[in-house]
CSV table of C-alpha atoms and ligand atoms in Angstrom, one decimal:
chain,number,residue,atom,x,y,z
T,27,MET,CA,288.0,77.3,71.2
T,28,ILE,CA,285.5,78.2,73.9
T,29,TRP,CA,286.6,80.8,76.4
T,30,ASP,CA,285.9,80.5,80.1
T,31,ARG,CA,284.8,84.1,80.3
T,32,LEU,CA,284.3,87.0,77.9
T,33,LEU,CA,284.4,90.5,79.3
T,34,ARG,CA,282.9,93.0,76.9
T,35,ASN,CA,281.8,96.7,76.7
T,36,LEU,CA,284.9,98.0,78.4
T,37,HIS,CA,287.9,100.3,77.9
T,38,LEU,CA,291.4,98.9,78.4
T,39,VAL,CA,294.5,100.3,80.1
T,40,THR,CA,297.0,97.6,79.1
T,41,LEU,CA,300.2,99.4,80.3
T,42,ALA,CA,301.9,97.0,77.9
T,43,GLU,CA,303.5,99.7,75.7
T,44,PRO,CA,307.2,99.6,75.8
T,45,GLY,CA,307.4,103.4,75.6
T,46,GLY,CA,305.7,103.8,79.0
T,47,GLY,CA,302.3,104.9,78.0
T,48,TRP,CA,298.8,103.9,79.2
T,49,GLY,CA,298.1,101.6,76.3
T,50,MET,CA,294.5,102.6,76.2
T,51,VAL,CA,292.0,100.7,74.0
T,52,ARG,CA,288.5,102.0,73.9
T,53,ASP,CA,285.5,99.8,73.2
T,54,ALA,CA,287.4,96.7,73.9
T,55,ALA,CA,287.0,93.1,75.1
T,56,ILE,CA,289.0,90.5,77.1
T,57,ALA,CA,288.7,86.8,76.8
T,58,ILE,CA,289.9,84.6,79.6
T,59,ARG,CA,290.9,80.9,79.6
T,60,ASP,CA,292.5,78.9,82.4
T,61,GLY,CA,293.0,82.0,84.5
T,62,GLN,CA,294.9,83.8,81.8
T,63,ILE,CA,294.2,86.4,79.3
T,64,ALA,CA,293.6,84.5,76.1
T,65,TRP,CA,292.7,87.5,73.9
T,66,LEU,CA,292.3,91.2,74.3
T,67,GLY,CA,291.8,94.1,71.9
T,68,PRO,CA,289.1,96.3,70.2
T,69,ALA,CA,285.7,94.6,70.4
T,70,ALA,CA,285.3,95.0,66.6
T,71,GLU,CA,288.2,92.5,66.2
T,72,LEU,CA,287.0,89.9,68.6
T,73,PRO,CA,287.4,86.6,66.7
T,74,HIS,CA,284.3,84.9,68.2
T,75,GLN,CA,282.0,85.2,71.2
T,76,ASN,CA,281.9,81.5,72.4
T,77,ALA,CA,282.3,81.7,76.2
T,78,ARG,CA,280.9,79.9,79.2
T,79,HIS,CA,280.2,83.3,80.9
T,80,THR,CA,279.9,86.7,79.3
T,81,THR,CA,280.0,89.9,81.4
T,82,ASP,CA,279.0,93.3,80.2
T,83,LEU,CA,281.2,95.8,82.1
T,84,GLN,CA,279.1,98.8,81.0
T,85,GLU,CA,282.0,100.9,79.7
T,86,ALA,CA,284.1,100.6,82.8
T,87,TRP,CA,287.9,100.9,82.6
T,88,VAL,CA,290.0,97.8,83.1
T,89,THR,CA,293.6,97.9,84.4
T,90,PRO,CA,295.9,95.2,85.6
T,91,GLY,CA,295.1,94.4,89.3
T,92,LEU,CA,297.2,96.7,91.5
T,93,ILE,CA,300.4,95.2,93.0
T,94,ASP,CA,301.4,96.6,96.4
T,95,CYS,CA,305.1,95.6,96.3
T,96,HIS,CA,306.2,96.9,99.8
T,97,THR,CA,304.1,96.4,102.9
T,98,HIS,CA,304.5,95.6,106.6
T,99,LEU,CA,300.9,94.5,106.9
T,100,ILE,CA,301.3,91.9,109.7
T,101,PHE,CA,301.8,93.4,113.1
T,102,ALA,CA,300.1,93.8,116.5
T,103,GLY,CA,299.5,96.8,118.7
T,104,SER,CA,299.1,100.5,118.0
T,105,ARG,CA,301.6,103.4,117.6
T,106,VAL,CA,299.2,106.4,118.0
T,107,GLU,CA,301.2,107.7,121.0
T,108,GLU,CA,304.2,107.9,118.7
T,109,PHE,CA,302.0,109.7,116.1
T,110,GLU,CA,301.3,112.3,118.8
T,111,ARG,CA,304.9,112.6,119.9
T,112,ARG,CA,306.0,113.2,116.3
T,113,LEU,CA,303.4,116.0,116.0
T,114,GLU,CA,305.0,117.6,119.0
T,115,GLY,CA,308.3,117.6,117.2
T,116,VAL,CA,310.1,114.4,118.3
T,117,SER,CA,311.7,112.8,115.3
T,118,TYR,CA,311.2,109.2,114.1
T,119,ALA,CA,314.9,108.5,114.8
T,120,GLU,CA,314.6,109.9,118.4
T,121,ILE,CA,311.6,107.8,119.1
T,122,ALA,CA,313.5,104.7,117.9
T,123,ALA,CA,316.5,105.6,120.0
T,124,ARG,CA,314.2,105.7,123.1
T,125,GLY,CA,313.0,102.2,122.5
T,126,GLY,CA,309.8,103.2,120.7
T,127,GLY,CA,309.1,103.0,117.0
T,128,ILE,CA,309.7,99.6,115.4
T,129,MET,CA,310.6,98.2,118.9
T,130,ALA,CA,307.1,99.1,120.2
T,131,THR,CA,305.5,97.1,117.5
T,132,VAL,CA,308.0,94.3,118.1
T,133,ARG,CA,306.9,94.0,121.8
T,134,ALA,CA,303.2,93.8,120.8
T,135,THR,CA,303.8,91.4,117.9
T,136,ARG,CA,305.8,89.0,120.1
T,137,ASP,CA,302.8,88.9,122.5
T,138,ALA,CA,300.3,88.2,119.7
T,139,SER,CA,299.0,84.8,118.6
T,140,LEU,CA,299.0,83.6,115.1
T,141,GLU,CA,295.2,84.0,115.1
T,142,THR,CA,295.4,87.7,116.1
T,143,LEU,CA,298.1,88.3,113.4
T,144,VAL,CA,295.9,86.7,110.8
T,145,GLU,CA,292.8,88.4,111.8
T,146,THR,CA,294.1,91.9,111.9
T,147,GLY,CA,296.2,91.3,108.8
T,148,ARG,CA,293.1,90.1,107.0
T,149,GLU,CA,291.2,93.3,107.7
T,150,ARG,CA,294.1,95.4,106.5
T,151,LEU,CA,294.5,93.3,103.3
T,152,ARG,CA,290.8,93.6,102.6
T,153,ASN,CA,291.2,97.4,102.7
T,154,LEU,CA,294.0,97.1,100.0
T,155,MET,CA,291.8,94.8,97.9
T,156,ARG,CA,289.0,97.3,98.2
T,157,GLU,CA,291.2,99.7,96.1
T,158,GLY,CA,292.2,97.2,93.5
T,159,VAL,CA,295.1,95.2,94.9
T,160,THR,CA,295.4,91.6,93.6
T,161,THR,CA,299.0,91.0,94.6
T,162,VAL,CA,300.6,92.1,97.8
T,163,GLU,CA,304.1,91.7,99.3
T,164,ILE,CA,304.2,91.3,103.1
T,165,LYS,CA,307.4,91.6,105.2
T,166,SER,CA,308.3,90.1,108.5
T,167,GLY,CA,310.5,92.2,110.8
T,168,TYR,CA,308.4,92.8,113.9
T,169,GLY,CA,309.6,89.6,115.6
T,170,LEU,CA,313.4,89.9,115.6
T,171,GLU,CA,313.5,86.5,117.2
T,172,THR,CA,313.0,83.2,115.4
T,173,ALA,CA,309.6,82.2,116.8
T,174,THR,CA,307.9,85.5,116.1
T,175,GLU,CA,309.5,86.1,112.7
T,176,LEU,CA,308.2,82.7,111.6
T,177,ARG,CA,304.8,83.4,113.1
T,178,MET,CA,304.5,86.6,111.1
T,179,LEU,CA,305.5,84.8,107.9
T,180,ARG,CA,303.0,82.0,108.6
T,181,ALA,CA,300.3,84.6,109.1
T,182,ALA,CA,301.2,86.1,105.7
T,183,ARG,CA,301.1,82.7,104.0
T,184,GLU,CA,297.7,82.0,105.7
T,185,LEU,CA,296.3,85.2,104.2
T,186,GLY,CA,297.4,84.1,100.8
T,187,ARG,CA,295.5,80.8,101.3
T,188,GLU,CA,292.3,82.4,102.7
T,189,LEU,CA,292.0,85.3,100.3
T,190,PRO,CA,292.1,85.2,96.5
T,191,VAL,CA,294.9,87.7,96.4
T,192,SER,CA,298.5,86.6,95.8
T,193,VAL,CA,300.8,87.1,98.8
T,194,ILE,CA,304.6,87.3,98.4
T,195,THR,CA,306.5,87.0,101.7
T,196,THR,CA,309.7,88.8,102.5
T,197,PHE,CA,312.1,88.0,105.4
T,198,LEU,CA,313.1,91.3,107.1
T,199,ALA,CA,314.6,90.2,110.4
T,200,LEU,CA,317.4,92.8,109.9
T,201,HIS,CA,314.8,95.5,110.6
T,202,ALA,CA,316.0,96.7,114.0
T,203,LEU,CA,318.4,95.4,116.6
T,204,PRO,CA,316.5,93.6,119.4
T,205,PRO,CA,317.5,94.8,122.9
T,206,GLU,CA,318.7,91.3,123.9
T,207,PHE,CA,321.5,91.7,121.4
T,208,ALA,CA,322.4,95.4,122.3
T,209,ASP,CA,325.9,94.4,123.3
T,210,ASP,CA,326.4,91.9,120.5
T,211,ARG,CA,325.2,93.1,117.1
T,212,ARG,CA,327.3,90.5,115.4
T,213,ALA,CA,325.6,87.6,117.2
T,214,TYR,CA,322.2,88.9,116.0
T,215,VAL,CA,323.3,89.2,112.4
T,216,GLU,CA,324.7,85.7,112.6
T,217,LEU,CA,321.5,84.4,114.0
T,218,VAL,CA,319.4,86.0,111.3
T,219,ALA,CA,321.7,85.0,108.4
T,220,GLY,CA,322.1,81.5,109.8
T,221,GLU,CA,319.5,79.7,111.8
T,222,MET,CA,316.6,82.1,111.5
T,223,LEU,CA,316.7,82.2,107.7
T,224,GLU,CA,317.3,78.5,107.4
T,225,ARG,CA,314.3,77.7,109.5
T,226,ALA,CA,312.0,80.1,107.7
T,227,LEU,CA,313.2,78.6,104.4
T,228,ALA,CA,312.8,75.1,105.5
T,229,GLU,CA,309.1,75.9,106.3
T,230,GLY,CA,308.7,77.4,102.8
T,231,LEU,CA,307.9,80.8,104.3
T,232,VAL,CA,310.4,83.0,102.3
T,233,ASP,CA,310.0,84.4,98.8
T,234,MET,CA,312.5,87.2,99.1
T,235,VAL,CA,314.9,88.8,101.6
T,236,ASP,CA,315.0,92.5,102.6
T,237,ALA,CA,317.0,94.5,105.2
T,238,PHE,CA,316.9,98.0,106.7
T,239,LEU,CA,320.2,99.8,105.8
T,240,GLU,CA,320.2,103.0,107.8
T,241,GLY,CA,322.1,104.8,110.6
T,242,ILE,CA,319.4,103.7,113.0
T,243,ALA,CA,319.3,100.1,111.8
T,244,PHE,CA,322.1,98.0,110.1
T,245,THR,CA,325.4,98.7,108.3
T,246,ALA,CA,326.4,97.7,104.8
T,247,GLU,CA,328.7,95.0,106.2
T,248,GLU,CA,325.8,93.5,108.3
T,249,VAL,CA,323.4,93.6,105.4
T,250,GLY,CA,326.1,92.1,103.2
T,251,ARG,CA,326.4,89.1,105.6
T,252,LEU,CA,322.7,88.4,105.2
T,253,PHE,CA,322.6,89.1,101.5
T,254,ARG,CA,325.4,86.6,100.8
T,255,ALA,CA,323.6,83.9,102.7
T,256,ALA,CA,320.3,84.7,101.0
T,257,ARG,CA,321.9,84.8,97.5
T,258,GLY,CA,323.5,81.4,98.3
T,259,GLN,CA,320.0,80.1,98.7
T,260,GLY,CA,318.9,81.7,95.4
T,261,LEU,CA,316.6,84.2,97.1
T,262,PRO,CA,315.8,87.5,95.4
T,263,LEU,CA,316.9,90.6,97.4
T,264,ARG,CA,315.3,94.0,98.2
T,265,LEU,CA,316.7,96.8,100.4
T,266,HIS,CA,315.3,99.6,102.5
T,267,ALA,CA,317.9,102.2,101.5
T,268,ASP,CA,318.8,105.9,101.9
T,269,GLN,CA,315.5,106.8,103.6
T,270,LEU,CA,316.8,109.1,106.3
T,271,GLU,CA,320.4,109.8,105.0
T,272,ASP,CA,322.6,108.8,102.1
T,273,GLY,CA,324.1,105.5,103.2
T,274,ASP,CA,325.1,104.3,99.7
T,275,GLY,CA,322.2,101.9,100.0
T,276,ALA,CA,321.2,102.1,96.4
T,277,ALA,CA,324.7,101.2,95.2
T,278,LEU,CA,324.8,98.3,97.8
T,279,ALA,CA,321.5,97.0,96.5
T,280,ALA,CA,322.7,97.2,92.9
T,281,SER,CA,326.0,95.5,93.7
T,282,PHE,CA,324.0,92.5,95.0
T,283,GLY,CA,321.7,92.6,91.9
T,284,ALA,CA,318.7,93.3,94.2
T,285,LEU,CA,315.3,93.4,92.5
T,286,SER,CA,314.6,96.8,94.1
T,287,ALA,CA,315.9,99.5,96.4
T,288,ASP,CA,313.1,101.2,98.4
T,289,HIS,CA,312.6,104.7,99.8
T,290,LEU,CA,315.7,106.4,98.2
T,291,GLU,CA,315.0,110.0,99.3
T,292,TYR,CA,318.7,110.6,99.8
T,293,THR,CA,320.1,108.5,97.0
T,294,SER,CA,323.0,110.1,95.0
T,295,GLU,CA,323.3,110.2,91.2
T,296,ALA,CA,326.1,107.6,91.6
T,297,GLY,CA,323.6,105.3,93.4
T,298,VAL,CA,321.0,105.8,90.7
T,299,ARG,CA,323.6,105.0,88.0
T,300,ALA,CA,324.5,101.8,89.8
T,301,MET,CA,320.8,100.9,89.9
T,302,ALA,CA,320.3,101.6,86.2
T,303,GLU,CA,323.2,99.3,85.4
T,304,ALA,CA,322.0,96.5,87.6
T,305,GLY,CA,318.3,96.8,86.5
T,306,THR,CA,317.3,97.5,90.1
T,307,VAL,CA,313.8,99.0,90.5
T,308,ALA,CA,313.3,102.2,92.6
T,309,VAL,CA,310.4,101.6,94.9
T,310,LEU,CA,309.0,105.0,96.0
T,311,LEU,CA,307.1,105.1,99.3
T,312,PRO,CA,305.4,108.5,99.5
T,313,GLY,CA,303.3,107.5,102.5
T,314,ALA,CA,306.4,107.4,104.7
T,315,PHE,CA,307.7,110.6,103.3
T,316,TYR,CA,304.3,112.2,104.1
T,317,THR,CA,303.9,110.8,107.5
T,318,LEU,CA,307.4,111.7,108.7
T,319,ARG,CA,307.0,115.1,107.1
T,320,GLU,CA,310.2,114.6,105.1
T,321,THR,CA,311.3,117.4,102.8
T,322,ARG,CA,314.0,115.7,100.7
T,323,ARG,CA,312.3,114.0,97.7
T,324,PRO,CA,313.7,110.9,95.9
T,325,PRO,CA,315.6,111.8,92.7
T,326,VAL,CA,312.8,111.2,90.3
T,327,ASP,CA,314.3,113.2,87.5
T,328,CYS,CA,317.5,111.2,87.8
T,329,PHE,CA,315.6,107.9,87.7
T,330,ARG,CA,313.8,109.1,84.5
T,331,ARG,CA,317.0,110.3,82.9
T,332,LEU,CA,319.0,107.2,83.6
T,333,GLY,CA,316.1,104.8,82.9
T,334,VAL,CA,315.5,103.3,86.4
T,335,PRO,CA,312.0,102.0,86.5
T,336,MET,CA,309.9,103.5,89.4
T,337,ALA,CA,307.4,101.5,91.4
T,338,VAL,CA,305.0,103.0,94.0
T,339,ALA,CA,303.8,101.2,97.2
T,340,THR,CA,302.0,101.9,100.4
T,341,ASP,CA,304.7,100.8,102.8
T,342,ALA,CA,301.6,100.1,105.0
T,343,ASN,CA,303.0,99.9,108.6
T,344,PRO,CA,301.9,101.1,112.0
T,345,GLY,CA,304.6,103.8,112.4
T,346,SER,CA,306.1,105.6,109.4
T,347,SER,CA,303.3,104.9,106.9
T,348,PRO,CA,299.9,104.1,108.4
T,349,LEU,CA,298.4,103.9,104.9
T,350,LEU,CA,296.0,101.2,103.7
T,351,SER,CA,295.0,103.0,100.5
T,352,PRO,CA,297.0,102.2,97.4
T,353,LEU,CA,295.1,105.0,95.5
T,354,THR,CA,296.2,107.5,98.1
T,355,ALA,CA,299.8,106.3,97.5
T,356,LEU,CA,299.3,107.0,93.8
T,357,ASN,CA,298.0,110.5,94.5
T,358,MET,CA,300.9,111.2,96.9
T,359,ALA,CA,303.4,109.9,94.3
T,360,CYS,CA,302.0,112.5,91.9
T,361,ILE,CA,301.5,115.4,94.3
T,362,LEU,CA,304.6,114.9,96.6
T,363,PHE,CA,307.1,113.3,94.2
T,364,GLY,CA,306.0,114.8,90.9
T,365,LEU,CA,305.2,111.6,89.1
T,366,ARG,CA,302.9,111.8,86.1
T,367,PRO,CA,299.7,109.8,86.6
T,368,VAL,CA,300.8,107.3,84.0
T,369,GLU,CA,304.1,106.8,85.8
T,370,ALA,CA,302.3,106.4,89.2
T,371,VAL,CA,299.9,103.7,87.8
T,372,ARG,CA,302.7,101.9,86.0
T,373,GLY,CA,304.5,102.1,89.4
T,374,MET,CA,301.8,100.0,91.0
T,375,THR,CA,301.4,97.6,88.1
T,376,VAL,CA,304.2,96.8,85.6
T,377,ASN,CA,307.1,98.2,87.7
T,378,ALA,CA,305.8,96.7,90.9
T,379,ALA,CA,305.7,93.4,89.2
T,380,ARG,CA,309.4,93.9,88.2
T,381,ALA,CA,310.2,94.8,91.8
T,382,LEU,CA,308.8,91.4,92.8
T,383,GLY,CA,310.3,89.4,90.0
T,384,LEU,CA,306.9,88.7,88.6
T,385,ALA,CA,306.8,90.7,85.4
T,386,SER,CA,306.6,87.7,83.2
T,387,ASP,CA,303.1,86.8,84.4
T,388,ARG,CA,301.5,89.9,85.7
T,389,GLY,CA,301.6,93.7,85.9
T,390,SER,CA,300.2,94.5,82.4
T,391,LEU,CA,297.4,93.2,80.3
T,392,GLU,CA,298.8,90.9,77.6
T,393,THR,CA,297.8,87.6,76.2
T,394,GLY,CA,299.3,84.8,78.4
T,395,LYS,CA,299.5,86.9,81.5
T,396,ARG,CA,297.3,86.2,84.6
T,397,ALA,CA,293.8,87.6,84.3
T,398,ASP,CA,294.2,89.7,87.4
T,399,LEU,CA,292.0,92.7,86.6
T,400,ALA,CA,290.7,95.8,88.3
T,401,VAL,CA,287.5,97.2,87.0
T,402,TRP,CA,287.0,100.9,87.6
T,403,ARG,CA,284.1,103.3,87.4
T,404,ILE,CA,286.1,106.3,86.1
T,405,ALA,CA,286.2,108.5,83.0
T,406,HIS,CA,289.9,108.3,82.4
T,407,PRO,CA,292.7,106.3,84.1
T,408,ALA,CA,294.4,109.4,85.5
T,409,GLU,CA,291.4,109.7,87.8
T,410,LEU,CA,292.9,106.8,89.8
T,411,CYS,CA,295.6,109.4,90.9
T,412,CYS,CA,293.5,112.5,91.0
T,413,TRP,CA,290.7,111.7,93.5
T,414,LEU,CA,291.0,111.0,97.2
T,415,GLY,CA,288.3,108.9,98.8
T,416,ALA,CA,286.4,108.3,95.7
T,417,ASP,CA,286.1,104.5,96.0
T,418,PRO,CA,286.1,103.9,92.3
T,419,LEU,CA,286.6,100.1,92.2
T,420,GLU,CA,283.7,98.2,90.8
T,421,LEU,CA,285.0,94.6,90.6
T,422,LEU,CA,288.2,92.5,90.6
T,423,PHE,CA,289.0,89.4,88.6
T,424,ILE,CA,291.8,87.3,90.1
T,425,GLU,CA,293.0,84.5,87.8
T,426,GLY,CA,289.9,85.2,85.8
T,427,GLU,CA,287.5,84.7,88.7
T,428,PRO,CA,285.3,87.6,89.7
T,429,VAL,CA,285.9,88.9,93.2
T,430,VAL,CA,283.6,91.4,94.8
T,431,PRO,CA,285.7,94.1,96.5
T,432,PRO,CA,285.4,93.6,100.3
T,433,ALA,CA,283.6,96.2,102.4
T,434,ARG,CA,285.8,98.8,104.0
T,435,ARG,CA,286.6,98.2,107.7
T,436,LEU,CA,287.2,101.2,109.9
T,437,VAL,CA,289.4,99.8,112.7
T,438,PRO,CA,292.1,97.7,111.2
T,439,SER,CA,294.4,97.8,114.2
T,440,ARG,CA,292.6,95.4,116.4
T,441,PRO,CA,290.8,92.1,115.9
T,442,ALA,CA,287.1,92.2,115.1
T,443,PRO,CA,284.6,92.4,116.7
T,444,LEU,CA,284.6,95.9,118.1
T,445,ARG,CA,284.2,96.4,121.8
T,446,PRO,CA,280.6,95.5,122.7
T,447,SER,CA,279.9,99.1,123.9
T,448,LEU,CA,280.6,100.4,120.4
T,449,ARG,CA,278.6,97.7,118.6
T,450,PRO,CA,275.1,98.7,117.6
T,451,ALA,CA,272.8,97.0,120.1
T,452,SER,CA,271.8,93.6,118.7
T,453,ARG,CA,268.7,91.7,119.6
T,454,ALA,CA,270.7,89.5,121.9
T,455,ALA,CA,272.3,92.5,123.6
T,456,ARG,CA,269.0,94.1,124.3
T,457,ARG,CA,267.5,91.0,125.9
T,458,PRO,CA,267.3,91.5,129.6
T,459,PRO,CA,270.0,89.5,131.5
T,460,ARG,CA,269.0,86.2,132.8
T,461,GLY,CA,268.6,85.9,136.6
T,462,ARG,CA,271.6,84.5,138.4
Z,503,DI6,N1,311.2,101.5,106.8
Z,503,DI6,C1,309.9,101.8,106.9
Z,503,DI6,O1,309.3,102.6,106.3
Z,503,DI6,C2,309.3,100.8,107.8
Z,503,DI6,N2,310.4,100.0,108.1
Z,503,DI6,C3,311.5,100.4,107.5
Z,503,DI6,O2,312.5,99.9,107.6
Z,503,DI6,C4,308.9,101.5,109.1
Z,503,DI6,C5,308.5,100.5,110.1
Z,503,DI6,C6,307.9,101.1,111.3
Z,503,DI6,O3,308.1,102.3,111.6
Z,503,DI6,O4,307.3,100.3,112.0
Z,504,FE,FE1,309.2,99.6,104.7
C-alpha cells in the first residue's frame, strides 16, 4: 500500500496514553493516507517507505494540532476603554451593569457587515493557527437578535470554508439580556429557545449550544429552557459556569449531560462530583482569570482527584480575555492554575477534543485519526508551556496536507488594510497627486 505522505526524522508526542502522559516516541515516523494517520511509531519499525511525498522534519517534535475549544472570535469594535476602566478599579460586573462590557460589543457587532466580521475574524484565526491551532470553536452571542446572531454564525462557517482549519460553531444567544427585553426577560429566552435557535438550525449554522449562567447573565431556569429545546434537537451542550460566583453551574451542566462546563473558578466539590459522574469536561480559561485579575482559582486538585478531564482554551474575546495566543493560555494554565505542562497540552488536544465531542477522530496521534499535526522546533514538549513569545511552530498538517503557518498580524481588531497614514509609503502613494 502506497502512502500519500511519509513524515520522517521526527519525535512524536502522541498524547494517546490512557494514563495521561506525553506518549513520547523519539526517532519516529508518521505515514498518512486519505487525510488520516495510517501508521506511526519508531522509524526503525516502519513497514515500508513507499509514499507519494516524503518529508524530512529534521528532528522536530510533532504533536496533534491544537484545539481551541472555547472562543468568541467573531465580533466587531474595540473594548480598550473598558480595559482602562478596569485598571482604574471598576469591575467587569459594574461595567456590564452600566451597559458596557458584552453590550458594547453587541452594539458594534449589530452594525457590522458579514464581510467585516469575516475579515476581522480571519485575522484573529490566523493568529491562532500561527501557534498550532487546527480546530477552533467559535461562539455567537454578540448579536442577541436573530439577524446578528445568524450573521455571526455565517461568518464563522465562512472562515471554516476559507481556511483549512476546522471550525465548530456554538449558538450562545443567552450571553446577555439585550436592552430591548429589559422588562421582559422571559420573552427573550422564549425567542432564543424558539425562533432564533430554529432559524439558525435550519440554516445549518449550529454545532452546539452554550449559555452564560451567572448573576450578571441568566438563571438556571432560563438556561434550562434553552437546554431542553436544544437537547430536543439532539444538540450537544456547553455552559459558562461559576466564573464570578458559585451559581451551581457545574451541577446544572452535568444534569443536562453537557460536554463541558467552562470557567469554573467558584465550582464546589459537589459540582465537580456531578461533572465526574456525567463525564463533563472542565474547560479552564486562564486568559479571563488573568485579565479580570481574579484571585479564586478553579478547583484543579479536585478535578484531578475525582477524575474530571481538564481542557484549556483561550476564551479569545474583546473584553474578559483579549488573548489570541493558545501557547500563552498553556503557560497561564501552568503558572496561574498549577497545571503540569503535560496536563496543559492534553488540555488543548485530547481533552479539548472531548469538550467538542470530537475525541473519536482527533486530539491525539493514533492510527485512524485525522492527520492534523503541529510541527514544533523545540527540545522537549514542555517548552510549549514554558516560553512566552517564542514562536516555535514550524509547520502544520491539516488532514495530511501541509499548511504554512500564517504570518502574525498586529492589529486584529479592525479590517485590513491599516489606515493609509500608518502604511509604509508605497510607490503609488508617493506618486504626486494628479492635477484636478
Ligand atoms: N464569559 C466570558 O469569558 C466571555 N463571555 C462569557 O460569558 C466574555 C465576553 C466578553 O466580555 O465580551
Ligand atoms: Fe467565554
